[in-house]
mmCIF file of C-alpha atoms in Angstrom:
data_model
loop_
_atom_site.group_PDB
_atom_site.id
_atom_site.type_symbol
_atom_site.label_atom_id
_atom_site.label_comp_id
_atom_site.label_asym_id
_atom_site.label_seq_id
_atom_site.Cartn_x
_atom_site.Cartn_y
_atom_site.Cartn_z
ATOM 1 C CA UNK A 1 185.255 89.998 159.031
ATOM 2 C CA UNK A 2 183.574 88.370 161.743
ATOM 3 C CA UNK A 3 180.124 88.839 163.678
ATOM 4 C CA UNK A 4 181.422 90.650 166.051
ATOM 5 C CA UNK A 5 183.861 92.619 164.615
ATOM 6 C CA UNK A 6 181.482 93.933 162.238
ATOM 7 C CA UNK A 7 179.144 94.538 165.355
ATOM 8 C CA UNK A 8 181.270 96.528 166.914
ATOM 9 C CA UNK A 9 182.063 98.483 163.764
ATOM 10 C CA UNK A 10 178.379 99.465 163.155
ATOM 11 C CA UNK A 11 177.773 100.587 166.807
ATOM 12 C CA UNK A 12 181.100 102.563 166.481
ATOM 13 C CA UNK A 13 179.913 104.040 163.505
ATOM 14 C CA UNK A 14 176.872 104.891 164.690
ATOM 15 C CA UNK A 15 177.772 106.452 167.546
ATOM 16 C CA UNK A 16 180.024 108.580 166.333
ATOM 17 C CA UNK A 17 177.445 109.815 163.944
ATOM 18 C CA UNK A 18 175.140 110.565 166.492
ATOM 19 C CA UNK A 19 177.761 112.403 168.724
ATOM 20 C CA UNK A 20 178.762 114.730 165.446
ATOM 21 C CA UNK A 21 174.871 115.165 164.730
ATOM 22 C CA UNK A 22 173.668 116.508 168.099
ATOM 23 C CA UNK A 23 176.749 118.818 168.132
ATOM 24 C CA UNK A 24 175.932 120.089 165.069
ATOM 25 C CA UNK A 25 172.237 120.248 164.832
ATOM 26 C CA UNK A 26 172.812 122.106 168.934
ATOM 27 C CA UNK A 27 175.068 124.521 167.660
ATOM 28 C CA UNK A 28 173.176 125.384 164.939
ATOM 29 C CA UNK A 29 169.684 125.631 166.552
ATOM 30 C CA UNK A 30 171.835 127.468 169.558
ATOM 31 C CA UNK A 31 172.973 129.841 166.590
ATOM 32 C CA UNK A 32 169.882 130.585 164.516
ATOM 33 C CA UNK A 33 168.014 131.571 168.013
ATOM 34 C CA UNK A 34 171.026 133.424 169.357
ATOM 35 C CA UNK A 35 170.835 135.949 166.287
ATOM 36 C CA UNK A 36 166.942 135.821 165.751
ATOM 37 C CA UNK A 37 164.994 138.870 167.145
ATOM 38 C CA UNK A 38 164.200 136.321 170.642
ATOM 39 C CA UNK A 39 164.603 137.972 173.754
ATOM 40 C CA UNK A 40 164.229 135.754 176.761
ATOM 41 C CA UNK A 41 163.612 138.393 179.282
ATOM 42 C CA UNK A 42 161.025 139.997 177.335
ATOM 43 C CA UNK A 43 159.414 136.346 177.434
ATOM 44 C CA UNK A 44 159.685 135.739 180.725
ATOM 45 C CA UNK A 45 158.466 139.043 182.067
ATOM 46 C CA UNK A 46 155.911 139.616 179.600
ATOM 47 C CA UNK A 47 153.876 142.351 179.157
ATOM 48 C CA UNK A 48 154.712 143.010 183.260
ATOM 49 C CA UNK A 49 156.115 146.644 184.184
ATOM 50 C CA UNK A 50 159.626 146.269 185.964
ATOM 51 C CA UNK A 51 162.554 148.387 186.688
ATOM 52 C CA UNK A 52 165.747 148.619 185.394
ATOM 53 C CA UNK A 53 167.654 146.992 187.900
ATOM 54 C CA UNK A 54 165.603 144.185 187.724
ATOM 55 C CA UNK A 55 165.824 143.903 184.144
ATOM 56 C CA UNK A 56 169.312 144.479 184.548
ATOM 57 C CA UNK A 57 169.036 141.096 187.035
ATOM 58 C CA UNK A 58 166.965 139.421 184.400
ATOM 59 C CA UNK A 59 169.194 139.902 181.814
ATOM 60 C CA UNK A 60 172.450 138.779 184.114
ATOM 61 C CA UNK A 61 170.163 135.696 184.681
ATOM 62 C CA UNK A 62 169.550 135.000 181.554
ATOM 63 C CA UNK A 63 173.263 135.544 179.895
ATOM 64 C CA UNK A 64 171.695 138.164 177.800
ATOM 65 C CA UNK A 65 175.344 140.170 177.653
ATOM 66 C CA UNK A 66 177.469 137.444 177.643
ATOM 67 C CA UNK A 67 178.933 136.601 174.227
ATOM 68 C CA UNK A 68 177.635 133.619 171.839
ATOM 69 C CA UNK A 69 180.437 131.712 172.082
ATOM 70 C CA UNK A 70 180.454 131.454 175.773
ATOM 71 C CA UNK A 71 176.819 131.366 176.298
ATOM 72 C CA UNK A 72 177.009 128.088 173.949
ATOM 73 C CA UNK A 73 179.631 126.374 175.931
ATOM 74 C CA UNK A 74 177.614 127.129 179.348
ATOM 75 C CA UNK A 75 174.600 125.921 177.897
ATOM 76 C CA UNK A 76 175.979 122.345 176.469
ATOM 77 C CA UNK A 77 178.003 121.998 179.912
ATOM 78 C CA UNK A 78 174.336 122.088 181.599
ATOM 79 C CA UNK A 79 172.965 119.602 178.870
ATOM 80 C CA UNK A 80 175.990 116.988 179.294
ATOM 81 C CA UNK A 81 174.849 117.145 183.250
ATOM 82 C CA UNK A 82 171.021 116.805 182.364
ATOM 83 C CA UNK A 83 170.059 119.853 183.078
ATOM 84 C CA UNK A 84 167.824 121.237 179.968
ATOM 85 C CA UNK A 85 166.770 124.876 182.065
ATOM 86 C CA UNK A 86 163.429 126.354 182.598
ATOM 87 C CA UNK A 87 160.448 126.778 180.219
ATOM 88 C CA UNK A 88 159.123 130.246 180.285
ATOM 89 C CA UNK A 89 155.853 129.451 179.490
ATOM 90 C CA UNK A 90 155.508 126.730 181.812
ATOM 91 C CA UNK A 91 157.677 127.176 184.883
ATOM 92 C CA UNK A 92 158.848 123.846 185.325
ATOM 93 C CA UNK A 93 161.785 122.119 184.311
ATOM 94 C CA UNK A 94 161.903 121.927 180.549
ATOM 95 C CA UNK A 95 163.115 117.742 181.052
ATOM 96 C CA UNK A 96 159.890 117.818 183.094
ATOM 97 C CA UNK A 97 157.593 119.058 180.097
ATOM 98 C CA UNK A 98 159.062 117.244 177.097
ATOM 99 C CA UNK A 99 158.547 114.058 179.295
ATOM 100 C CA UNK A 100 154.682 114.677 179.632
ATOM 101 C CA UNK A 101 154.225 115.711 176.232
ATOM 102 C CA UNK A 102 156.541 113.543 174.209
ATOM 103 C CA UNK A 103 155.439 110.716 176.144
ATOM 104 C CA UNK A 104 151.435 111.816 174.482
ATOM 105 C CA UNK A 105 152.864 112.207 171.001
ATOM 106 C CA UNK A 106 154.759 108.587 171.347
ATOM 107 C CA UNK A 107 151.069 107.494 171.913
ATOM 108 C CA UNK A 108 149.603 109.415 169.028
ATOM 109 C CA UNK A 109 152.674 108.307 166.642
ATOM 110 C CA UNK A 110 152.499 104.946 167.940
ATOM 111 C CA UNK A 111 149.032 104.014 166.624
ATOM 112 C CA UNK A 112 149.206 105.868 163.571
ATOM 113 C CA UNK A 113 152.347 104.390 162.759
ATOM 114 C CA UNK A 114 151.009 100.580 163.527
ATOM 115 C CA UNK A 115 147.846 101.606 161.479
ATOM 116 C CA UNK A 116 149.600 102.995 158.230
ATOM 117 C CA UNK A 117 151.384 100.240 158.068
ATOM 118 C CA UNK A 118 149.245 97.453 158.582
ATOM 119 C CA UNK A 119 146.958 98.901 156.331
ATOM 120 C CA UNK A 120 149.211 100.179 153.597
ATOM 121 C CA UNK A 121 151.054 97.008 153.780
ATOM 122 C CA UNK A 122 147.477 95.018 153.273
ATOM 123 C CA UNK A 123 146.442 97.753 150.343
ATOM 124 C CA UNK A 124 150.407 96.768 148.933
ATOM 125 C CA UNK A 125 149.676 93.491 148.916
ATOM 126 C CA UNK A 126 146.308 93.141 147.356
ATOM 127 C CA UNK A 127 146.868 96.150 144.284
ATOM 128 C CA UNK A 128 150.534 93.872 143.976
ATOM 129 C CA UNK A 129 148.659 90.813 143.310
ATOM 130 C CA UNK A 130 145.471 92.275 141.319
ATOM 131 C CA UNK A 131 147.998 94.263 139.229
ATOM 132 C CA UNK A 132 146.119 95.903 136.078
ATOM 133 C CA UNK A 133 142.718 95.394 137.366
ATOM 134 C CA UNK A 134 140.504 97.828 138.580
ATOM 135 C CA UNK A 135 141.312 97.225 142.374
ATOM 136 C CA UNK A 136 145.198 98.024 141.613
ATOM 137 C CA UNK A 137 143.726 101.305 139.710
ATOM 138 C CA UNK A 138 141.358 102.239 142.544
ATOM 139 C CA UNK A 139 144.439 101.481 145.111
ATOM 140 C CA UNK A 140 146.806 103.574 143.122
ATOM 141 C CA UNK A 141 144.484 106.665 142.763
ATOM 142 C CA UNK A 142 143.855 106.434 146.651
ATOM 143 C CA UNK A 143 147.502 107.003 147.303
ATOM 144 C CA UNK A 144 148.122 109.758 144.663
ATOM 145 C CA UNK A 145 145.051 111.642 146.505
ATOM 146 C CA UNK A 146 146.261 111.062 149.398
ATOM 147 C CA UNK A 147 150.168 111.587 148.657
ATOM 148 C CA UNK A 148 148.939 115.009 147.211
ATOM 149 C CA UNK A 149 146.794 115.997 150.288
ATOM 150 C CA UNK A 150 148.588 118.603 153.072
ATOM 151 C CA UNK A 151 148.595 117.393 156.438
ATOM 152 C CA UNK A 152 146.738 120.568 157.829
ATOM 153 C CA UNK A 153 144.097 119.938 155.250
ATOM 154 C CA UNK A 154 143.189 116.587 155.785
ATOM 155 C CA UNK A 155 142.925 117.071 159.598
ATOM 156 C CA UNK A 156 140.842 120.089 158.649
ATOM 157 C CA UNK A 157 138.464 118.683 156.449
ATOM 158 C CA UNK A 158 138.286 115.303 158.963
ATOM 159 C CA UNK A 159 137.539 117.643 161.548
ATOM 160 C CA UNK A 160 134.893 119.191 159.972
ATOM 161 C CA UNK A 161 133.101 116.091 158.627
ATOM 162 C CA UNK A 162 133.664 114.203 161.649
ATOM 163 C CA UNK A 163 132.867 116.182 164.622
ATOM 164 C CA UNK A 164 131.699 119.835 163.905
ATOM 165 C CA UNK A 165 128.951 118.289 161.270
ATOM 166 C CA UNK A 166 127.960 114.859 162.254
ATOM 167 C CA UNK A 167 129.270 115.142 166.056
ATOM 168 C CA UNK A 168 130.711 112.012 166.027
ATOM 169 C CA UNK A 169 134.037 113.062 167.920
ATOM 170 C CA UNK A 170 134.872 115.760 169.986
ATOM 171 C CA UNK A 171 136.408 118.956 168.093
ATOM 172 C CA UNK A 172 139.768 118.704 169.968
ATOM 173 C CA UNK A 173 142.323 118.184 173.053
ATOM 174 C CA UNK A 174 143.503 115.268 174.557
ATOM 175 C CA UNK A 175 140.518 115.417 177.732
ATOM 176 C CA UNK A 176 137.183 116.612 178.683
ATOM 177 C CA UNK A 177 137.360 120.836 179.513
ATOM 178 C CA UNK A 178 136.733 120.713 182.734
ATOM 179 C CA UNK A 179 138.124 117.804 184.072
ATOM 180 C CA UNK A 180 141.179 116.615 185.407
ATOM 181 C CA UNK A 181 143.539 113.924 184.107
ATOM 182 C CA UNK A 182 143.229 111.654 186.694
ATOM 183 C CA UNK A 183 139.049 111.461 186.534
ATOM 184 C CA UNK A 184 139.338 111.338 182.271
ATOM 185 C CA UNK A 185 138.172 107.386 181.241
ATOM 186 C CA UNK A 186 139.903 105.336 178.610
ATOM 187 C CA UNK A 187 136.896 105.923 176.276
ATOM 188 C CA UNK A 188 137.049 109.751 176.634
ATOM 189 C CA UNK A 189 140.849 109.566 176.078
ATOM 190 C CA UNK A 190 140.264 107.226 173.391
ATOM 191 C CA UNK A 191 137.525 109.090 171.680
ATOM 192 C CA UNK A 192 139.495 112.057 171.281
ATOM 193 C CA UNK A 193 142.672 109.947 170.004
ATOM 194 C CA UNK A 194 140.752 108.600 167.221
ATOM 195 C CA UNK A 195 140.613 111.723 164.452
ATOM 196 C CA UNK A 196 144.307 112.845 165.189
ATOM 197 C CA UNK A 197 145.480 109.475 164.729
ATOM 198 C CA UNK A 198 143.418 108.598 161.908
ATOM 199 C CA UNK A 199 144.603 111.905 159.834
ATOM 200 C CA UNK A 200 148.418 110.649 160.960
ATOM 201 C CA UNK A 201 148.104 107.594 159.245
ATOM 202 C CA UNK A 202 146.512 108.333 156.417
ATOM 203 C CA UNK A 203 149.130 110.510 155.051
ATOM 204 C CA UNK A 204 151.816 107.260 155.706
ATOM 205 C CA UNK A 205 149.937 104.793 153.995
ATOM 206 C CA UNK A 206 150.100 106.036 150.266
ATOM 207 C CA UNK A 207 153.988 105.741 150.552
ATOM 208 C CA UNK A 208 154.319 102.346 152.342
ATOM 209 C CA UNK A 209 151.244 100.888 149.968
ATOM 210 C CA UNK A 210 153.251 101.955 146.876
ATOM 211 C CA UNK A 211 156.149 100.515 147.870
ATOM 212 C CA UNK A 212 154.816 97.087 148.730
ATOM 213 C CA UNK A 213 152.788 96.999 145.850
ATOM 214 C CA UNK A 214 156.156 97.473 143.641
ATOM 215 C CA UNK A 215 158.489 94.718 145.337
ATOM 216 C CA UNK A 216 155.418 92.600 144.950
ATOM 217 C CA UNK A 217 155.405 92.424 141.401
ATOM 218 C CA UNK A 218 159.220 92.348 141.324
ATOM 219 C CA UNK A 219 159.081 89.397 143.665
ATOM 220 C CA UNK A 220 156.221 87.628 141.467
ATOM 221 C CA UNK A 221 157.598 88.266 138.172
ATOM 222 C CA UNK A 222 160.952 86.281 139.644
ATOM 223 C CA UNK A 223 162.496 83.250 138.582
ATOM 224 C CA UNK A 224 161.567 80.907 141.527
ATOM 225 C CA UNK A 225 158.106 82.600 141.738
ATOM 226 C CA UNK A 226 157.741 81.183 138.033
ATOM 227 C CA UNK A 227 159.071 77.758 138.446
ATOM 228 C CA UNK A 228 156.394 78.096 141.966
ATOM 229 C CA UNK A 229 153.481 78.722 139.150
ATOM 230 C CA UNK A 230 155.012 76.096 136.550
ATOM 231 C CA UNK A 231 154.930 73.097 139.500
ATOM 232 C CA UNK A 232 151.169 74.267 139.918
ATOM 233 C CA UNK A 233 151.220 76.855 142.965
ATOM 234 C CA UNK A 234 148.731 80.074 142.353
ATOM 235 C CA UNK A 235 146.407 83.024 143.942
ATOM 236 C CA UNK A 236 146.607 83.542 147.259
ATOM 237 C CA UNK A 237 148.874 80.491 148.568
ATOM 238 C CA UNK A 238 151.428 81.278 145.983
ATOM 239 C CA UNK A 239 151.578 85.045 147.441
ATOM 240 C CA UNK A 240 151.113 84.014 151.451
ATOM 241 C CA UNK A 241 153.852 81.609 150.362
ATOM 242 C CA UNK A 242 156.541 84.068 148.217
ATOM 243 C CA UNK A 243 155.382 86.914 148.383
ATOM 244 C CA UNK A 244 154.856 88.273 152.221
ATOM 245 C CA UNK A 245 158.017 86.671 153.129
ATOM 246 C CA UNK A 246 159.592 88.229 151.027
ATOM 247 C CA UNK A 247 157.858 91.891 150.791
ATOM 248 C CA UNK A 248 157.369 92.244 154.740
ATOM 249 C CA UNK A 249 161.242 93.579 155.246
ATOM 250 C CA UNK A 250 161.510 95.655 153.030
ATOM 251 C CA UNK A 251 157.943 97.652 153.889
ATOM 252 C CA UNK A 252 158.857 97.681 157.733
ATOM 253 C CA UNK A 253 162.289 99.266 156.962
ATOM 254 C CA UNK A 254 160.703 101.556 154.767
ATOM 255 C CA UNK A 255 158.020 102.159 157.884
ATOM 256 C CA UNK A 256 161.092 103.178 160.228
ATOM 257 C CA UNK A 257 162.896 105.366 157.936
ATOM 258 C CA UNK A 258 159.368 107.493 158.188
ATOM 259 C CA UNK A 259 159.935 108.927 161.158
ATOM 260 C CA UNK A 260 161.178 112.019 160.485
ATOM 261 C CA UNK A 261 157.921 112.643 158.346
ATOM 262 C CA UNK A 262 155.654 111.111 161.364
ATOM 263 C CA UNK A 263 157.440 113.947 163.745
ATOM 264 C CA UNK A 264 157.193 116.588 161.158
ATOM 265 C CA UNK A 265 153.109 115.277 160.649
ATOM 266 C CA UNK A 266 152.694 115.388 163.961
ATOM 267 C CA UNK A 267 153.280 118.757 164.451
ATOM 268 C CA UNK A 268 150.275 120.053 162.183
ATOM 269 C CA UNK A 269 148.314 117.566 163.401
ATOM 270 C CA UNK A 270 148.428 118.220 167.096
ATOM 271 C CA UNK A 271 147.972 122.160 165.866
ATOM 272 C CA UNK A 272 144.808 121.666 164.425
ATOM 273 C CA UNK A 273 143.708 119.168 167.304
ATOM 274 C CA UNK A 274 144.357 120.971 169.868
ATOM 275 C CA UNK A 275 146.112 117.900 171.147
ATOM 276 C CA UNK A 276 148.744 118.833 173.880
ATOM 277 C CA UNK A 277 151.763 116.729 172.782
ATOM 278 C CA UNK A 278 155.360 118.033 171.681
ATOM 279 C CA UNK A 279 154.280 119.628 168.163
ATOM 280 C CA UNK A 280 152.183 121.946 169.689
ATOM 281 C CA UNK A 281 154.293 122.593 172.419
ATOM 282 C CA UNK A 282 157.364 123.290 169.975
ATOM 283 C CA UNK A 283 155.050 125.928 168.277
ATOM 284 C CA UNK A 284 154.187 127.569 171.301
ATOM 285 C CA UNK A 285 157.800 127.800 172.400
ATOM 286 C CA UNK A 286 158.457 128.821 169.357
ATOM 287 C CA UNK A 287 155.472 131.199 168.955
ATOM 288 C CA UNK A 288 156.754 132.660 172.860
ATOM 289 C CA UNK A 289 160.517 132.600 172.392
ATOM 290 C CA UNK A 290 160.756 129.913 175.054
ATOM 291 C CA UNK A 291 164.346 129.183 173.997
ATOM 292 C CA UNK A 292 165.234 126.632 176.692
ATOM 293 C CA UNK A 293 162.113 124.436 175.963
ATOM 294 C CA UNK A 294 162.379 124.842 171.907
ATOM 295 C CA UNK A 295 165.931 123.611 172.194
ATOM 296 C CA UNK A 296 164.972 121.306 174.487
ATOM 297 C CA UNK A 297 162.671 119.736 172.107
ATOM 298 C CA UNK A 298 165.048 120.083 169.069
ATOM 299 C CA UNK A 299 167.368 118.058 170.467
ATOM 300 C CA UNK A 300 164.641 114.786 171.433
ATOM 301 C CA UNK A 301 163.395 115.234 168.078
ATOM 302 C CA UNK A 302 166.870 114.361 166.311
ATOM 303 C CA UNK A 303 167.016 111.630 169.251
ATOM 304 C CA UNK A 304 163.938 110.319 168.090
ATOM 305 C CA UNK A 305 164.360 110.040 164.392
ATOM 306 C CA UNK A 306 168.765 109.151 164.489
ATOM 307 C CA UNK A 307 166.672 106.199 166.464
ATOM 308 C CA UNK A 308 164.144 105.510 164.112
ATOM 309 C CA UNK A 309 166.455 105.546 161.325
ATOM 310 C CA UNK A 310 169.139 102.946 163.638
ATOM 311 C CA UNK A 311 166.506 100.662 163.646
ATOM 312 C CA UNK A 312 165.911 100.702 159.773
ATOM 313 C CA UNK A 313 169.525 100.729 159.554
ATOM 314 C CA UNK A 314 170.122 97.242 161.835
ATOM 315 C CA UNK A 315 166.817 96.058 159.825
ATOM 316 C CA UNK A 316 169.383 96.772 156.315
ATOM 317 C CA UNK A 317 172.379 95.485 157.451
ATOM 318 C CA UNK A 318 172.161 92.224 160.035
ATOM 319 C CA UNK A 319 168.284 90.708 160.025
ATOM 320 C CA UNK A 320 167.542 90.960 156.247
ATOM 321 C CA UNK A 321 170.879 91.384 154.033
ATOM 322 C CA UNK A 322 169.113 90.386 150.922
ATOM 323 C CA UNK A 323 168.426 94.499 150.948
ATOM 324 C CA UNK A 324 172.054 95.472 150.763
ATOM 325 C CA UNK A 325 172.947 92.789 147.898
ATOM 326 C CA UNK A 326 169.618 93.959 146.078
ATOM 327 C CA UNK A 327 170.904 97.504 145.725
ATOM 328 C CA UNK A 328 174.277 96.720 145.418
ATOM 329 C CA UNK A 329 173.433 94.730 141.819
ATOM 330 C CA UNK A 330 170.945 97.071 140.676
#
């Protein structure tokens, strides 16, 4: 099979994967908040005395009568044209809101993700090479406490350490109370970015240090890593030299396939921050039976990790094969 054939096969593939997951993973989310107690015009009205016929207009408005099955169909006929509805809680379009707050979140994610995996790949490297020595013991008993830890009580106990005892950081959200967006600095942004990023990528490092840390001593107990030591090569230059190269891969396909964890991390994190990206906001819809904007947010979250895994996936199959025949001979 040629290049391109098989090029065309894997996008093919793909795509049809993703087309069968977003109908399923809509008409299941659709589903589950269809016959959950939700009711969108209690929501939307609130706590707000109105009349009947009103109601009556509300619930006309909202579909409230009109069966599942329909009410599915009208709703994925507005999504295939772009239109996502209303949020209830924030009375703008729901597009509108998961573009402001995803876009914080990609900005959260984004540094933890860079930091967990610079550092865990660092930590890999140096228990992989000082295997059996204390440093690979200290190393190793870093990640189990940290694999162990819950996400909530990490940021918890970072938050209390950090800013409510030594005041180092501010307690939470994303800017100053009292000021608007456009007269926060980079320092005040960045200030308060630091403890909810930190806590993020903590909790990735354990796995992605483990897992370099094992190919490492795979790759140096190897054949032509031997014949390397026998024609005189050894510490550092011999792993800079054969055992990056060949580690580096693996780890960053490993740090892709994360990012349904990073999403799921996120969410507790931003919870306990107070930090205004799309985990808290899917709790809040969630917590206020804002059905268009928790849907809304359902379906970018399975965009965003289908992606994340595509990119591990192209990683597998075209830039470093050696993966694929690794696993196919073990």
């Amino acid at each position: 099979m040629s290049n391109n054939e098989k090029i065309v096969g894997f996008v093919g593939k793909k795509a049809l994967r993703l087309a069968s997951l977003l109908i399923i993973v809509c008409l299941a989310s659709f589903m589950l908040i269809q016959y959950s107690p939700i009711d969108p015009v209690r929501a939307y009205i609130g706590e707000m005395p109105v009349t009947a016929e009103h109601k009556a207009k509300l619930e006309a408005y909202w579909g409230v009568n009109i069966p599942p099955q329909e009410k599915f169909l009208n709703w994925a006929g507005d999504i295939l044209k772009g239109d996502f509805g209303t949020s209830l809680i924030y009375r703008v379009p729901v597009i509108d809101v998961i573009k402001e707050r995803f876009t914080a979140s990609l900005v959260l994610m984004g540094i933890s993700w860079l930091f967990s995996g610079i550092l865990g790949f660092a930590l890999g490297i140096i228990a992989g090479a000082k295997q059996g020595t204390w440093v690979d013991k200290a190393i190793k008993i870093y990640c189990y406490a940290l694999a162990a830890a819950p996400t909530f009580w990490l940021a918890l106990i970072l938050l209390i350490v950090f800013s409510v005892y030594l005041g180092w950081f501010p307690i939470g959200l994303r800017v100053p109370i009292g000021v608007t967006a456009e007269n926060v600095t980079f320092f005040d942004w960045f200030k308060r970015l630091i403890l909810p990023a930190l806590t993020l990528s903590l909790l990735d490092i354990a796995k992605i240090t483990m897992f370099t840390r094992e190919k490492l001593i795979e790759v140096l107990s190897s054949d032509y890593v031997l014949f390397a030591k026998a024609r005189g090569e050894k510490g550092l230059d011999l792993v800079l030299r054969h055992g990056i190269r060949n580690v580096a891969l693996p780890a960053i396909t490993l740090q892709f396939l994360g990012f349904s964890e990073l999403f799921g991390g996120t969410v507790l994190v931003e919870q306990v921050f107070s930090y205004p990206g799309i985990g808290q906001t899917a709790v809040a819809a969630g917590l206020k039976s804002d059905v268009p904007l928790l849907l809304g947010i359902v379906i970018f979250s399975t965009l965003f990790v289908f992606f994340g895994n595509l990119i591990a996936d192209i990683i597998y199959e075209f830039v470093d094969p050696r993966i694929k025949q690794q696993e196919a001979l073990m």
